Amino acid sequence: MQFKNAVLFLSAFPAALAILPMTLELLVFQDGQRVGCVNGYGKFISSTAACYPFRTRDIEGSDNKNLWAFGYGTCSTESGVFDCYEPEGTPAIFTHNGADLELVGSGTTFSANSIPSSSDTAGAEIIVGSGGSEQFFLQVHSLSG
């Protein structure tokens, strides 16, 4: 009987990995190297001192694999950029794709027009898709569960 319980537990494990954690950091990776993170405004910064813990919230009626993300406010991408401070438009819906954050309907690729210097605390706008000169992925780093 114990073996059956262990098998059931292990079989549910991959499904649990697909759900975004309740608190997370968004790390910026380019060519396999970490080059920064996302601050609470939804901007790309290269200084790790201002990485911001994002929260996630279930979307009512969803299968709990798709969630809203909150920085200083509910994150939206309706304007074409990642915006988490008093954004215009509807909240963006995110999910996990491996280690990468995926914007539902747009994929995992994000970009910026430049990589900000480590002293730039305001950061660079994160463009949805590959329209900027610097393409990267946002990886989810769980802070809690």
PDB file of C-alpha atoms in Angstrom:
ATOM      1  CA  MET A   1       0.000   0.000   0.000  1.00  0.00           C
ATOM      2  CA  GLN A   2       2.837   2.411   0.793  1.00  0.00           C
ATOM      3  CA  PHE A   3       4.379   1.777  -2.621  1.00  0.00           C
ATOM      4  CA  LYS A   4       1.108   2.776  -4.318  1.00  0.00           C
ATOM      5  CA  ASN A   5       1.004   6.053  -2.324  1.00  0.00           C
ATOM      6  CA  ALA A   6       4.594   6.839  -3.319  1.00  0.00           C
ATOM      7  CA  VAL A   7       3.804   6.194  -6.988  1.00  0.00           C
ATOM      8  CA  LEU A   8       0.768   8.494  -6.819  1.00  0.00           C
ATOM      9  CA  PHE A   9       2.842  11.212  -5.163  1.00  0.00           C
ATOM     10  CA  LEU A  10       5.620  10.976  -7.774  1.00  0.00           C
ATOM     11  CA  SER A  11       3.168  10.914 -10.671  1.00  0.00           C
ATOM     12  CA  ALA A  12       1.692  14.240  -9.508  1.00  0.00           C
ATOM     13  CA  PHE A  13       5.105  15.898  -9.238  1.00  0.00           C
ATOM     14  CA  PRO A  14       5.515  16.949 -12.947  1.00  0.00           C
ATOM     15  CA  ALA A  15       2.081  18.597 -12.875  1.00  0.00           C
ATOM     16  CA  ALA A  16       3.070  20.609  -9.807  1.00  0.00           C
ATOM     17  CA  LEU A  17       6.121  21.929 -11.657  1.00  0.00           C
ATOM     18  CA  ALA A  18       3.885  23.491 -14.309  1.00  0.00           C
ATOM     19  CA  ILE A  19       2.243  25.811 -11.784  1.00  0.00           C
ATOM     20  CA  LEU A  20       3.948  29.105 -11.031  1.00  0.00           C
ATOM     21  CA  PRO A  21       5.033  29.530  -7.414  1.00  0.00           C
ATOM     22  CA  MET A  22       3.110  31.999  -5.237  1.00  0.00           C
ATOM     23  CA  THR A  23       6.204  34.206  -4.756  1.00  0.00           C
ATOM     24  CA  LEU A  24       8.957  34.413  -7.343  1.00  0.00           C
ATOM     25  CA  GLU A  25      11.728  36.486  -8.849  1.00  0.00           C
ATOM     26  CA  LEU A  26      11.970  36.952 -12.591  1.00  0.00           C
ATOM     27  CA  LEU A  27      15.570  36.554 -13.713  1.00  0.00           C
ATOM     28  CA  VAL A  28      16.759  37.722 -17.138  1.00  0.00           C
ATOM     29  CA  PHE A  29      18.822  35.184 -19.093  1.00  0.00           C
ATOM     30  CA  GLN A  30      20.543  35.845 -22.408  1.00  0.00           C
ATOM     31  CA  ASP A  31      22.618  33.207 -24.226  1.00  0.00           C
ATOM     32  CA  GLY A  32      22.500  30.969 -21.143  1.00  0.00           C
ATOM     33  CA  GLN A  33      23.904  33.664 -18.828  1.00  0.00           C
ATOM     34  CA  ARG A  34      22.051  35.619 -16.166  1.00  0.00           C
ATOM     35  CA  VAL A  35      22.247  39.293 -17.109  1.00  0.00           C
ATOM     36  CA  GLY A  36      19.735  40.778 -14.669  1.00  0.00           C
ATOM     37  CA  CYS A  37      16.258  40.566 -13.240  1.00  0.00           C
ATOM     38  CA  VAL A  38      12.899  42.358 -13.258  1.00  0.00           C
ATOM     39  CA  ASN A  39      12.041  45.090 -10.754  1.00  0.00           C
ATOM     40  CA  GLY A  40       8.576  45.758  -9.330  1.00  0.00           C
ATOM     41  CA  TYR A  41       7.711  48.134 -12.166  1.00  0.00           C
ATOM     42  CA  GLY A  42       8.275  45.335 -14.697  1.00  0.00           C
ATOM     43  CA  LYS A  43      11.561  46.816 -15.975  1.00  0.00           C
ATOM     44  CA  PHE A  44      14.768  44.941 -16.824  1.00  0.00           C
ATOM     45  CA  ILE A  45      17.643  45.848 -14.497  1.00  0.00           C
ATOM     46  CA  SER A  46      21.152  44.414 -14.343  1.00  0.00           C
ATOM     47  CA  SER A  47      21.709  45.201 -10.657  1.00  0.00           C
ATOM     48  CA  THR A  48      20.605  42.319  -8.431  1.00  0.00           C
ATOM     49  CA  ALA A  49      20.108  44.705  -5.507  1.00  0.00           C
ATOM     50  CA  ALA A  50      16.677  45.716  -6.816  1.00  0.00           C
ATOM     51  CA  CYS A  51      15.237  42.332  -7.838  1.00  0.00           C
ATOM     52  CA  TYR A  52      11.637  42.344  -6.738  1.00  0.00           C
ATOM     53  CA  PRO A  53       9.565  39.455  -5.369  1.00  0.00           C
ATOM     54  CA  PHE A  54       6.520  39.001  -7.598  1.00  0.00           C
ATOM     55  CA  ARG A  55       3.331  37.362  -6.399  1.00  0.00           C
ATOM     56  CA  THR A  56       0.959  35.257  -8.439  1.00  0.00           C
ATOM     57  CA  ARG A  57      -2.777  34.858  -8.150  1.00  0.00           C
ATOM     58  CA  ASP A  58      -5.113  32.243  -9.586  1.00  0.00           C
ATOM     59  CA  ILE A  59      -7.469  33.337 -12.340  1.00  0.00           C
ATOM     60  CA  GLU A  60     -10.985  32.337 -11.385  1.00  0.00           C
ATOM     61  CA  GLY A  61     -12.188  29.440 -13.522  1.00  0.00           C
ATOM     62  CA  SER A  62      -8.713  28.530 -14.820  1.00  0.00           C
ATOM     63  CA  ASP A  63      -6.926  25.207 -14.319  1.00  0.00           C
ATOM     64  CA  ASN A  64      -4.416  26.949 -11.990  1.00  0.00           C
ATOM     65  CA  LYS A  65      -1.646  26.655 -14.592  1.00  0.00           C
ATOM     66  CA  ASN A  66      -2.365  30.166 -15.862  1.00  0.00           C
ATOM     67  CA  LEU A  67      -1.912  32.996 -13.377  1.00  0.00           C
ATOM     68  CA  TRP A  68      -1.721  36.741 -13.056  1.00  0.00           C
ATOM     69  CA  ALA A  69       1.551  38.245 -11.834  1.00  0.00           C
ATOM     70  CA  PHE A  70       1.795  41.197  -9.465  1.00  0.00           C
ATOM     71  CA  GLY A  71       4.761  43.516  -9.045  1.00  0.00           C
ATOM     72  CA  TYR A  72       3.812  46.935  -7.706  1.00  0.00           C
ATOM     73  CA  GLY A  73       0.493  46.271  -9.448  1.00  0.00           C
ATOM     74  CA  THR A  74      -1.116  43.672 -11.700  1.00  0.00           C
ATOM     75  CA  CYS A  75       1.214  43.147 -14.667  1.00  0.00           C
ATOM     76  CA  SER A  76      -0.108  43.893 -18.139  1.00  0.00           C
ATOM     77  CA  THR A  77       1.414  43.600 -21.594  1.00  0.00           C
ATOM     78  CA  GLU A  78      -1.427  45.187 -23.535  1.00  0.00           C
ATOM     79  CA  SER A  79       0.780  48.134 -24.581  1.00  0.00           C
ATOM     80  CA  GLY A  80       3.435  45.746 -25.966  1.00  0.00           C
ATOM     81  CA  VAL A  81       5.741  46.078 -22.957  1.00  0.00           C
ATOM     82  CA  PHE A  82       5.822  44.368 -19.564  1.00  0.00           C
ATOM     83  CA  ASP A  83       4.213  46.851 -17.148  1.00  0.00           C
ATOM     84  CA  CYS A  84       3.531  46.214 -13.451  1.00  0.00           C
ATOM     85  CA  TYR A  85       2.921  49.726 -12.119  1.00  0.00           C
ATOM     86  CA  GLU A  86      -0.498  51.241 -12.799  1.00  0.00           C
ATOM     87  CA  PRO A  87      -0.688  49.487 -16.186  1.00  0.00           C
ATOM     88  CA  GLU A  88      -3.151  50.289 -18.911  1.00  0.00           C
ATOM     89  CA  GLY A  89      -5.346  47.436 -20.083  1.00  0.00           C
ATOM     90  CA  THR A  90      -6.188  43.986 -18.874  1.00  0.00           C
ATOM     91  CA  PRO A  91      -3.900  41.838 -16.730  1.00  0.00           C
ATOM     92  CA  ALA A  92      -1.538  39.571 -18.653  1.00  0.00           C
ATOM     93  CA  ILE A  93      -1.878  35.819 -18.192  1.00  0.00           C
ATOM     94  CA  PHE A  94       1.313  33.862 -17.534  1.00  0.00           C
ATOM     95  CA  THR A  95       2.313  30.237 -17.175  1.00  0.00           C
ATOM     96  CA  HIS A  96       5.467  28.161 -16.815  1.00  0.00           C
ATOM     97  CA  ASN A  97       7.283  26.685 -19.827  1.00  0.00           C
ATOM     98  CA  GLY A  98      10.140  24.694 -18.320  1.00  0.00           C
ATOM     99  CA  ALA A  99      12.066  27.272 -16.277  1.00  0.00           C
ATOM    100  CA  ASP A 100      10.863  30.144 -18.481  1.00  0.00           C
ATOM    101  CA  LEU A 101       7.974  32.498 -17.875  1.00  0.00           C
ATOM    102  CA  GLU A 102       5.530  32.273 -20.759  1.00  0.00           C
ATOM    103  CA  LEU A 103       3.087  35.002 -21.690  1.00  0.00           C
ATOM    104  CA  VAL A 104       0.038  33.010 -22.751  1.00  0.00           C
ATOM    105  CA  GLY A 105      -0.560  33.636 -26.453  1.00  0.00           C
ATOM    106  CA  SER A 106       2.848  35.242 -27.068  1.00  0.00           C
ATOM    107  CA  GLY A 107       5.467  32.707 -25.976  1.00  0.00           C
ATOM    108  CA  THR A 108       8.624  32.992 -23.914  1.00  0.00           C
ATOM    109  CA  THR A 109      10.706  35.512 -25.862  1.00  0.00           C
ATOM    110  CA  PHE A 110      11.115  39.023 -24.518  1.00  0.00           C
ATOM    111  CA  SER A 111      13.519  41.775 -25.538  1.00  0.00           C
ATOM    112  CA  ALA A 112      14.824  45.247 -24.750  1.00  0.00           C
ATOM    113  CA  ASN A 113      16.441  47.990 -26.785  1.00  0.00           C
ATOM    114  CA  SER A 114      19.562  47.819 -24.592  1.00  0.00           C
ATOM    115  CA  ILE A 115      21.001  46.130 -21.531  1.00  0.00           C
ATOM    116  CA  PRO A 116      20.884  48.665 -18.695  1.00  0.00           C
ATOM    117  CA  SER A 117      24.040  49.455 -16.743  1.00  0.00           C
ATOM    118  CA  SER A 118      24.270  48.134 -13.189  1.00  0.00           C
ATOM    119  CA  SER A 119      23.804  51.681 -11.836  1.00  0.00           C
ATOM    120  CA  ASP A 120      20.539  52.166 -13.780  1.00  0.00           C
ATOM    121  CA  THR A 121      17.877  51.493 -11.132  1.00  0.00           C
ATOM    122  CA  ALA A 122      14.992  52.641 -13.374  1.00  0.00           C
ATOM    123  CA  GLY A 123      15.746  49.854 -15.849  1.00  0.00           C
ATOM    124  CA  ALA A 124      14.822  49.218 -19.457  1.00  0.00           C
ATOM    125  CA  GLU A 125      11.371  48.437 -20.832  1.00  0.00           C
ATOM    126  CA  ILE A 126      10.770  44.751 -21.478  1.00  0.00           C
ATOM    127  CA  ILE A 127       9.255  44.366 -24.928  1.00  0.00           C
ATOM    128  CA  VAL A 128       6.952  41.411 -25.587  1.00  0.00           C
ATOM    129  CA  GLY A 129       8.519  39.306 -28.346  1.00  0.00           C
ATOM    130  CA  SER A 130      11.765  39.855 -30.220  1.00  0.00           C
ATOM    131  CA  GLY A 131      11.229  43.462 -31.390  1.00  0.00           C
ATOM    132  CA  GLY A 132      14.139  44.904 -29.374  1.00  0.00           C
ATOM    133  CA  SER A 133      17.835  44.598 -30.193  1.00  0.00           C
ATOM    134  CA  GLU A 134      18.536  42.420 -27.112  1.00  0.00           C
ATOM    135  CA  GLN A 135      16.487  39.182 -26.919  1.00  0.00           C
ATOM    136  CA  PHE A 136      16.230  37.192 -23.680  1.00  0.00           C
ATOM    137  CA  PHE A 137      14.108  34.860 -21.569  1.00  0.00           C
ATOM    138  CA  LEU A 138      12.582  35.517 -18.166  1.00  0.00           C
ATOM    139  CA  GLN A 139      13.241  32.593 -15.866  1.00  0.00           C
ATOM    140  CA  VAL A 140      11.186  31.917 -12.777  1.00  0.00           C
ATOM    141  CA  HIS A 141      13.113  31.631  -9.504  1.00  0.00           C
ATOM    142  CA  SER A 142      10.834  30.394  -6.747  1.00  0.00           C
ATOM    143  CA  LEU A 143      11.027  32.192  -3.412  1.00  0.00           C
ATOM    144  CA  SER A 144       8.174  30.260  -1.842  1.00  0.00           C
ATOM    145  CA  GLY A 145       5.706  27.748  -2.750  1.00  0.00           C
TER     146      GLY A 145
END
